[in-house]
CSV table of C-alpha atoms and ligand atoms in Angstrom, one decimal:
chain,number,residue,atom,x,y,z
A,1,UNK,CA,0.0,0.0,0.0
A,2,UNK,CA,1.4,3.4,-1.0
A,3,UNK,CA,0.5,6.7,0.5
A,4,UNK,CA,0.4,9.2,-2.3
A,5,UNK,CA,-0.6,12.9,-2.2
A,6,UNK,CA,-3.2,13.7,-4.9
A,7,UNK,CA,-3.7,17.2,-6.1
A,8,UNK,CA,-6.3,17.1,-8.8
A,9,UNK,CA,-5.9,20.7,-9.8
A,10,UNK,CA,-7.7,23.2,-12.0
A,11,UNK,CA,-9.5,23.1,-15.4
A,12,UNK,CA,-9.3,19.6,-16.9
A,13,UNK,CA,-7.3,18.5,-13.8
A,14,UNK,CA,-10.2,16.8,-11.9
A,15,UNK,CA,-11.4,14.9,-15.0
A,16,UNK,CA,-8.1,13.4,-15.9
A,17,UNK,CA,-7.0,12.7,-12.3
A,18,UNK,CA,-10.2,10.8,-11.8
A,19,UNK,CA,-9.6,8.8,-15.0
A,20,UNK,CA,-6.0,8.0,-14.0
A,21,UNK,CA,-7.0,6.9,-10.5
A,22,UNK,CA,-9.7,4.6,-12.0
A,23,UNK,CA,-7.1,3.0,-14.3
A,24,UNK,CA,-4.6,2.5,-11.4
A,25,UNK,CA,-7.4,0.9,-9.4
A,26,UNK,CA,-8.3,-1.4,-12.3
A,27,UNK,CA,-4.6,-2.5,-12.4
A,28,UNK,CA,-5.1,-3.5,-8.7
A,29,UNK,CA,-2.6,-1.1,-7.3
A,30,UNK,CA,-3.1,-0.5,-3.6
A,31,UNK,CA,-2.9,3.2,-3.2
A,32,UNK,CA,-4.1,5.3,-0.2
A,33,UNK,CA,-4.7,8.7,-1.8
A,34,UNK,CA,-4.2,11.8,0.4
A,35,UNK,CA,-6.2,14.6,-1.2
A,36,UNK,CA,-4.6,18.0,-1.1
A,37,UNK,CA,-5.5,21.3,-2.8
A,38,UNK,CA,-3.5,23.9,-4.7
A,39,UNK,CA,-4.0,26.4,-7.5
A,40,UNK,CA,-6.7,28.7,-8.7
A,41,UNK,CA,-9.8,27.0,-7.3
A,42,UNK,CA,-8.5,26.9,-3.7
A,43,UNK,CA,-7.2,30.5,-4.1
A,44,UNK,CA,-10.7,31.7,-5.1
A,45,UNK,CA,-12.2,30.0,-2.1
A,46,UNK,CA,-9.6,30.8,0.6
A,47,UNK,CA,-7.2,33.4,-0.8
A,48,UNK,CA,-4.3,31.0,-0.6
A,49,UNK,CA,-3.2,29.1,-3.7
A,50,UNK,CA,-0.9,26.8,-1.7
A,51,UNK,CA,-2.4,25.9,1.7
A,52,UNK,CA,-0.1,24.9,4.5
A,53,UNK,CA,-1.8,21.5,4.8
A,54,UNK,CA,-0.8,20.7,1.3
A,55,UNK,CA,2.9,21.5,2.0
A,56,UNK,CA,2.7,19.4,5.2
A,57,UNK,CA,1.2,16.4,3.3
A,58,UNK,CA,4.0,16.5,0.7
A,59,UNK,CA,6.6,16.8,3.4
A,60,UNK,CA,5.2,13.7,5.1
A,61,UNK,CA,4.4,11.5,2.1
A,62,UNK,CA,6.9,12.8,-0.5
A,63,UNK,CA,5.2,11.4,-3.6
A,64,UNK,CA,2.6,13.5,-5.4
A,65,UNK,CA,0.4,12.9,-8.4
A,66,UNK,CA,-0.7,16.4,-9.6
A,67,UNK,CA,-3.1,17.7,-12.1
A,68,UNK,CA,-2.4,21.0,-13.9
A,69,UNK,CA,-2.8,24.3,-11.9
A,70,UNK,CA,-3.9,27.5,-13.5
A,71,UNK,CA,-1.6,30.5,-13.2
A,72,UNK,CA,-3.0,34.0,-13.9
A,73,UNK,CA,-1.3,35.6,-16.9
A,74,UNK,CA,0.4,39.0,-16.5
A,75,UNK,CA,-0.6,39.6,-12.9
A,76,UNK,CA,-1.9,37.8,-9.8
A,77,UNK,CA,-0.3,35.0,-7.8
A,78,UNK,CA,2.9,33.4,-8.9
A,79,UNK,CA,2.9,29.9,-10.4
A,80,UNK,CA,2.2,27.2,-7.8
A,81,UNK,CA,3.7,24.6,-10.1
A,82,UNK,CA,7.0,26.5,-10.0
A,83,UNK,CA,6.7,27.2,-6.2
A,84,UNK,CA,6.2,23.5,-5.5
A,85,UNK,CA,9.2,22.5,-7.6
A,86,UNK,CA,11.4,25.1,-5.9
A,87,UNK,CA,10.1,24.4,-2.4
A,88,UNK,CA,10.9,20.7,-2.5
A,89,UNK,CA,14.0,21.2,-4.7
A,90,UNK,CA,12.6,19.0,-7.4
A,91,UNK,CA,15.5,19.8,-9.6
A,92,UNK,CA,15.0,17.3,-12.4
A,93,UNK,CA,12.0,17.9,-14.7
A,94,UNK,CA,12.0,14.8,-16.9
A,95,UNK,CA,9.9,15.0,-20.0
A,96,UNK,CA,10.0,12.0,-22.4
A,97,UNK,CA,8.5,12.4,-25.9
A,98,UNK,CA,8.0,9.1,-27.5
A,99,UNK,CA,6.0,8.3,-30.6
A,100,UNK,CA,2.8,6.3,-29.7
A,101,UNK,CA,1.1,3.8,-31.9
A,102,UNK,CA,-1.7,4.9,-34.3
A,103,UNK,CA,-1.5,8.6,-33.5
A,104,UNK,CA,-1.0,10.9,-36.4
A,105,UNK,CA,2.1,13.1,-36.3
A,106,UNK,CA,4.7,14.2,-38.8
A,107,UNK,CA,7.3,11.9,-37.4
A,108,UNK,CA,7.8,8.3,-36.5
A,109,UNK,CA,10.4,6.8,-34.2
A,110,UNK,CA,10.8,9.8,-31.9
A,111,UNK,CA,12.1,8.7,-28.6
A,112,UNK,CA,13.8,11.5,-26.7
A,113,UNK,CA,13.9,12.5,-23.0
A,114,UNK,CA,14.2,16.1,-22.0
A,115,UNK,CA,15.9,16.9,-18.7
A,116,UNK,CA,15.0,20.5,-17.7
A,117,UNK,CA,16.6,22.3,-14.8
A,118,UNK,CA,13.6,22.9,-12.6
A,119,UNK,CA,14.5,25.4,-9.9
A,120,UNK,CA,16.5,28.3,-11.3
A,121,UNK,CA,17.0,30.2,-14.6
A,122,UNK,CA,14.5,32.9,-15.3
A,123,UNK,CA,11.9,31.1,-13.3
A,124,UNK,CA,13.0,32.3,-9.9
A,125,UNK,CA,10.5,35.1,-10.2
A,126,UNK,CA,12.9,38.0,-9.5
A,127,UNK,CA,11.2,40.6,-11.7
A,128,UNK,CA,10.9,44.3,-10.9
A,129,UNK,CA,10.0,47.6,-12.5
A,130,UNK,CA,13.0,49.9,-13.0
A,131,UNK,CA,10.8,53.0,-13.2
A,132,UNK,CA,7.7,54.2,-11.5
A,133,UNK,CA,5.7,54.5,-14.7
A,134,UNK,CA,6.1,50.7,-15.3
A,135,UNK,CA,7.5,51.1,-18.8
A,136,UNK,CA,10.8,49.4,-18.0
A,137,UNK,CA,11.0,45.9,-16.5
A,138,UNK,CA,13.9,43.7,-15.5
A,139,UNK,CA,14.1,40.0,-14.8
A,140,UNK,CA,17.0,38.1,-13.2
A,141,UNK,CA,18.2,34.6,-14.2
A,142,UNK,CA,20.1,32.5,-11.8
A,143,UNK,CA,22.4,29.6,-12.8
A,144,UNK,CA,24.7,28.0,-10.2
A,145,UNK,CA,27.4,25.4,-10.7
A,146,UNK,CA,25.8,23.2,-8.0
A,147,UNK,CA,22.3,23.1,-9.5
A,148,UNK,CA,23.7,22.7,-13.1
A,149,UNK,CA,25.9,19.8,-12.0
A,150,UNK,CA,22.9,18.1,-10.3
A,151,UNK,CA,20.6,18.2,-13.4
A,152,UNK,CA,23.4,17.4,-15.9
A,153,UNK,CA,24.6,14.5,-13.8
A,154,UNK,CA,20.9,13.3,-13.6
A,155,UNK,CA,20.7,13.3,-17.4
A,156,UNK,CA,24.0,11.4,-17.8
A,157,UNK,CA,23.0,8.9,-15.1
A,158,UNK,CA,19.7,8.3,-16.8
A,159,UNK,CA,21.4,7.8,-20.1
A,160,UNK,CA,23.8,5.3,-18.6
A,161,UNK,CA,21.1,3.3,-16.8
A,162,UNK,CA,18.8,3.2,-19.8
A,163,UNK,CA,21.4,2.4,-22.4
A,164,UNK,CA,21.0,5.8,-24.2
A,165,UNK,CA,23.8,6.8,-26.5
A,166,UNK,CA,23.9,10.5,-26.6
A,167,UNK,CA,23.3,13.6,-24.4
A,168,UNK,CA,22.7,16.9,-26.1
A,169,UNK,CA,23.1,20.1,-23.9
A,170,UNK,CA,21.1,23.1,-25.1
A,171,UNK,CA,22.2,26.6,-24.2
A,172,UNK,CA,22.6,30.2,-25.5
A,173,UNK,CA,26.2,30.7,-24.3
A,174,UNK,CA,27.0,32.9,-27.3
A,175,UNK,CA,24.7,35.6,-25.9
A,176,UNK,CA,24.1,34.7,-22.2
A,177,UNK,CA,27.8,34.0,-21.7
A,178,UNK,CA,27.8,33.9,-17.9
A,179,UNK,CA,24.5,32.1,-17.0
A,180,UNK,CA,24.1,29.5,-19.8
A,181,UNK,CA,27.9,29.7,-20.4
A,182,UNK,CA,28.3,28.3,-16.9
A,183,UNK,CA,25.7,25.6,-17.6
A,184,UNK,CA,27.7,24.6,-20.7
A,185,UNK,CA,31.0,24.6,-18.9
A,186,UNK,CA,29.7,22.3,-16.2
A,187,UNK,CA,28.2,20.0,-18.9
A,188,UNK,CA,31.6,19.7,-20.6
A,189,UNK,CA,33.2,18.7,-17.3
A,190,UNK,CA,30.5,16.2,-16.3
A,191,UNK,CA,30.6,14.6,-19.8
A,192,UNK,CA,34.2,13.6,-19.2
A,193,UNK,CA,33.0,11.1,-16.5
A,194,UNK,CA,30.9,9.3,-19.1
A,195,UNK,CA,33.2,8.5,-21.9
A,196,UNK,CA,30.8,5.9,-23.4
A,197,UNK,CA,28.1,8.5,-23.9
A,198,UNK,CA,28.4,10.9,-26.8
A,199,UNK,CA,28.1,14.5,-25.7
A,200,UNK,CA,26.9,17.3,-28.0
A,201,UNK,CA,26.0,20.9,-27.3
A,202,UNK,CA,23.7,23.0,-29.4
A,203,UNK,CA,22.5,26.7,-29.3
A,204,UNK,CA,18.8,26.8,-28.5
A,205,UNK,CA,17.6,28.4,-31.8
A,206,UNK,CA,19.4,25.8,-33.9
A,207,UNK,CA,18.1,23.1,-31.6
A,208,UNK,CA,14.5,24.2,-32.2
A,209,UNK,CA,15.1,24.0,-36.0
A,210,UNK,CA,16.9,20.6,-35.7
A,211,UNK,CA,14.1,19.2,-33.6
A,212,UNK,CA,11.4,19.8,-36.3
A,213,UNK,CA,13.7,18.7,-39.2
A,214,UNK,CA,15.0,15.5,-37.7
A,215,UNK,CA,13.9,14.7,-34.1
A,216,UNK,CA,15.2,11.1,-34.2
A,217,UNK,CA,18.8,12.4,-34.0
A,218,UNK,CA,18.1,13.3,-30.4
A,219,UNK,CA,18.3,10.9,-27.4
A,220,UNK,CA,18.7,12.6,-24.0
A,221,UNK,CA,18.5,16.4,-23.9
A,222,UNK,CA,19.5,18.6,-20.9
A,223,UNK,CA,18.9,22.3,-20.7
A,224,UNK,CA,18.0,25.3,-18.5
A,225,UNK,CA,14.5,26.0,-17.2
A,226,UNK,CA,13.0,28.3,-19.8
A,227,UNK,CA,14.5,26.5,-22.8
A,228,UNK,CA,13.3,23.2,-21.4
A,229,UNK,CA,9.8,24.5,-20.9
A,230,UNK,CA,9.5,25.6,-24.4
A,231,UNK,CA,11.3,22.8,-26.1
A,232,UNK,CA,9.3,20.1,-24.2
A,233,UNK,CA,6.0,21.5,-25.6
A,234,UNK,CA,7.7,21.4,-29.0
A,235,UNK,CA,8.7,17.8,-28.3
A,236,UNK,CA,5.1,17.0,-27.4
A,237,UNK,CA,4.1,18.4,-30.8
A,238,UNK,CA,6.4,15.9,-32.5
A,239,UNK,CA,4.6,12.9,-31.1
A,240,UNK,CA,0.9,13.9,-31.3
A,241,UNK,CA,0.5,16.8,-28.9
A,242,UNK,CA,0.2,17.7,-25.2
A,243,UNK,CA,-2.4,14.9,-24.7
A,244,UNK,CA,0.2,12.2,-24.8
A,245,UNK,CA,3.3,13.4,-22.9
A,246,UNK,CA,3.9,12.7,-19.2
A,247,UNK,CA,6.5,14.1,-16.9
A,248,UNK,CA,8.2,13.8,-13.6
A,249,UNK,CA,9.7,16.3,-11.2
A,250,UNK,CA,12.3,14.6,-9.1
A,251,UNK,CA,14.4,15.8,-6.2
A,252,UNK,CA,16.4,13.9,-3.6
A,253,UNK,CA,13.6,14.0,-1.0
A,254,UNK,CA,10.4,14.2,-2.9
A,255,UNK,CA,8.9,13.6,-6.4
A,256,UNK,CA,5.9,15.0,-8.1
A,257,UNK,CA,4.3,13.6,-11.2
A,258,UNK,CA,2.3,15.8,-13.6
A,259,UNK,CA,1.7,16.1,-17.3
A,260,UNK,CA,3.5,18.6,-19.5
A,261,UNK,CA,0.3,20.4,-20.4
A,262,UNK,CA,-1.7,22.9,-18.4
A,263,UNK,CA,-5.3,23.2,-17.2
A,264,UNK,CA,-6.7,23.6,-20.8
A,265,UNK,CA,-9.6,25.9,-19.8
A,266,UNK,CA,-10.8,25.8,-23.4
A,267,UNK,CA,-12.0,22.2,-23.1
A,268,UNK,CA,-12.5,21.9,-19.3
A,269,UNK,CA,-15.7,20.1,-18.2
A,270,UNK,CA,-16.6,18.9,-21.7
A,271,UNK,CA,-15.3,15.3,-21.5
A,272,UNK,CA,-12.7,16.1,-24.2
A,273,UNK,CA,-9.5,16.0,-22.1
A,274,UNK,CA,-7.1,13.3,-23.0
A,275,UNK,CA,-6.0,11.5,-19.8
A,276,UNK,CA,-3.0,9.8,-21.4
A,277,UNK,CA,-0.5,12.5,-20.5
A,278,UNK,CA,-1.3,12.4,-16.8
A,279,UNK,CA,-1.5,8.6,-17.0
A,280,UNK,CA,2.0,8.4,-18.5
A,281,UNK,CA,3.2,10.7,-15.7
A,282,UNK,CA,1.6,8.2,-13.3
A,283,UNK,CA,3.5,5.4,-15.0
A,284,UNK,CA,6.7,7.3,-14.4
A,285,UNK,CA,5.6,7.4,-10.7
A,286,UNK,CA,5.1,3.6,-10.7
A,287,UNK,CA,8.6,3.2,-12.2
A,288,UNK,CA,10.0,5.5,-9.5
A,289,UNK,CA,8.3,3.2,-7.0
A,290,UNK,CA,9.9,0.1,-8.8
A,291,UNK,CA,6.5,-1.1,-9.9
A,292,UNK,CA,7.8,-1.7,-13.4
A,293,UNK,CA,5.6,-4.7,-14.1
A,294,UNK,CA,2.3,-2.9,-13.4
A,295,UNK,CA,3.5,0.2,-15.3
A,296,UNK,CA,4.2,-2.0,-18.4
A,297,UNK,CA,0.8,-3.7,-18.1
A,298,UNK,CA,-1.0,-0.4,-18.1
A,299,UNK,CA,1.2,1.0,-21.0
A,300,UNK,CA,0.3,-2.1,-23.0
A,301,UNK,CA,-3.4,-1.6,-22.3
A,302,UNK,CA,-3.1,2.0,-23.5
A,303,UNK,CA,-1.3,0.9,-26.7
A,304,UNK,CA,-4.0,-1.8,-27.3
A,305,UNK,CA,-6.8,0.8,-27.0
A,306,UNK,CA,-4.9,3.2,-29.4
A,307,UNK,CA,-4.4,0.4,-31.9
A,308,UNK,CA,-7.7,-1.6,-31.7
A,309,UNK,CA,-10.2,0.9,-30.2
A,310,UNK,CA,-9.2,4.2,-31.7
A,311,UNK,CA,-12.8,5.3,-31.7
A,312,UNK,CA,-12.8,5.3,-27.9
A,313,UNK,CA,-9.8,7.8,-27.8
A,314,UNK,CA,-10.2,11.5,-27.4
A,315,UNK,CA,-10.4,13.8,-30.4
A,316,UNK,CA,-7.1,15.6,-29.9
A,317,UNK,CA,-5.4,12.3,-31.1
A,318,UNK,CA,-7.9,11.5,-33.9
A,319,UNK,CA,-10.5,9.5,-31.9
A,320,UNK,CA,-14.2,10.1,-31.5
A,321,UNK,CA,-14.5,9.3,-27.8
A,322,UNK,CA,-14.3,11.1,-24.5
A,323,UNK,CA,-12.2,11.0,-21.4
A,324,UNK,CA,-14.7,8.4,-20.0
A,325,UNK,CA,-14.8,6.1,-23.1
A,326,UNK,CA,-11.0,6.0,-23.2
A,327,UNK,CA,-10.9,5.2,-19.5
A,328,UNK,CA,-13.5,2.5,-19.7
A,329,UNK,CA,-11.7,0.9,-22.6
A,330,UNK,CA,-8.4,0.8,-20.7
A,331,UNK,CA,-10.1,-0.5,-17.6
A,332,UNK,CA,-11.9,-3.2,-19.6
A,333,UNK,CA,-8.5,-4.6,-20.8
A,334,UNK,CA,-6.9,-4.4,-17.4
A,335,UNK,CA,-9.9,-6.2,-15.7
A,336,UNK,CA,-10.1,-8.9,-18.4
B,1,NAI,P1,-2.5,24.1,-22.0
B,1,NAI,O1,-1.4,23.1,-22.0
B,1,NAI,O2,-3.4,24.0,-20.8
B,1,NAI,O3,-3.3,24.0,-23.3
B,1,NAI,C1,-2.7,24.1,-24.6
B,1,NAI,C2,-3.6,23.5,-25.7
B,1,NAI,O4,-3.5,22.1,-25.6
B,1,NAI,C3,-5.1,23.8,-25.5
B,1,NAI,O5,-5.7,24.0,-26.8
B,1,NAI,C4,-5.6,22.6,-24.8
B,1,NAI,O6,-7.0,22.4,-25.1
B,1,NAI,C5,-4.8,21.5,-25.3
B,1,NAI,N1,-4.6,20.4,-24.3
B,1,NAI,C6,-3.8,20.5,-23.3
B,1,NAI,N2,-3.9,19.4,-22.5
B,1,NAI,C7,-4.7,18.6,-23.2
B,1,NAI,C8,-5.3,17.3,-22.9
B,1,NAI,N3,-4.9,16.5,-21.9
B,1,NAI,N4,-6.2,16.7,-23.8
B,1,NAI,C9,-6.5,17.4,-24.9
B,1,NAI,N5,-6.1,18.7,-25.2
B,1,NAI,C10,-5.2,19.2,-24.4
B,1,NAI,O7,-1.7,25.5,-22.1
B,1,NAI,P2,-2.3,27.0,-21.8
B,1,NAI,O8,-3.7,27.1,-22.4
B,1,NAI,O9,-1.3,27.9,-22.3
B,1,NAI,O10,-2.4,27.2,-20.3
B,1,NAI,C11,-3.6,27.1,-19.5
B,1,NAI,C12,-3.3,27.2,-18.0
B,1,NAI,O11,-2.5,26.1,-17.6
B,1,NAI,C13,-2.5,28.5,-17.7
B,1,NAI,O12,-3.0,29.0,-16.5
B,1,NAI,C14,-1.1,28.0,-17.4
B,1,NAI,O13,-0.4,28.8,-16.5
B,1,NAI,C15,-1.3,26.6,-16.8
B,1,NAI,N6,-0.2,25.6,-17.0
B,1,NAI,C16,0.0,24.8,-16.0
B,1,NAI,C17,0.9,23.8,-16.0
B,1,NAI,C18,1.1,22.9,-14.9
B,1,NAI,O14,0.2,22.8,-14.0
B,1,NAI,N7,2.2,22.1,-14.8
B,1,NAI,C19,1.8,23.7,-17.2
B,1,NAI,C20,1.4,24.6,-18.3
B,1,NAI,C21,0.5,25.5,-18.2
B,2,MG,MG1,5.2,24.5,-20.0
């Protein structure tokens, strides 16, 4: 029996979290869910987007399954997603993008894993107005040797353990010579400890172009926070969109599993949300808990539905079904 904190989140969050929990139950996993709240809905009710009870629950149980949380654009409270990653030092944001069967996309055979530094860069939220008229703003990016070494080492260790051949470090050290320059320098040093793994570095603009021309050339990618955020949505687009890419936020003391996508307010409450992305995040959670066999069984059930019951899948990946019809189809296979 696992104790896992569950934050179902905003927008499509509750629908997809419900779907994922039904599927885990159908796979006979014994999970004691500890429900906790965060994000816009709890902010609207209580004035606090990150209640103390939620922080305490994560401190105690250390494993979290999290739906997306809405962050107001331009003003209002700061991202709770970012706050949680920083608070628990979840420094590795791991975002695999792998082609899935029977989902239309411009590419086949994409299988890359993005390691995004998750606690620093431009995401530390140090922004201020330079003038009183609010016509001149500044933002500070932080890169430290210690945090760079942690994420780059995590990427190489992952490559080694999973028999991956190449690590590509993405930077902008031609312009941001100190911050991303430091990140690159640490990468060059860490790479020397892994002589069997090819090391490559690319400037981020070139990287964006290379990814849409020939994504199969990439294997493991490691980069700073902002570049990783943008390039991981791009990577999702290579394999069928945000509905099919899961992610993990892993630190030394806690881990939080959430999809790459956000709360999708445009489709919330309509039964259109694809739960596969959060489900794949949950499978990363099972792998983190060494439940490899169950994770594989669920993944096979999803692939079987994609291949043989495409009509039950959601519309974003070319199906005609709903969140519920997809969930039912996967549960039927697991309960067979
Ligand atoms: P989004 O990722 O929520 O949606 C982008 C597009 O993808 C929309 O057209 C949406 O309908 C579609 N989409 C996303 N997930 C889908 C799914 N599971 N099934 C089918 N279609 C899906 O990005 P957007 O609209 O920029 O952000 C909405 C809110 O989410 C914002 O408040 C943002 O701050 C927040 N956000 C939260 C994240 C998190 O909790 N980790 C990550 C990214 C955004
Ligand atoms: Mg993002």
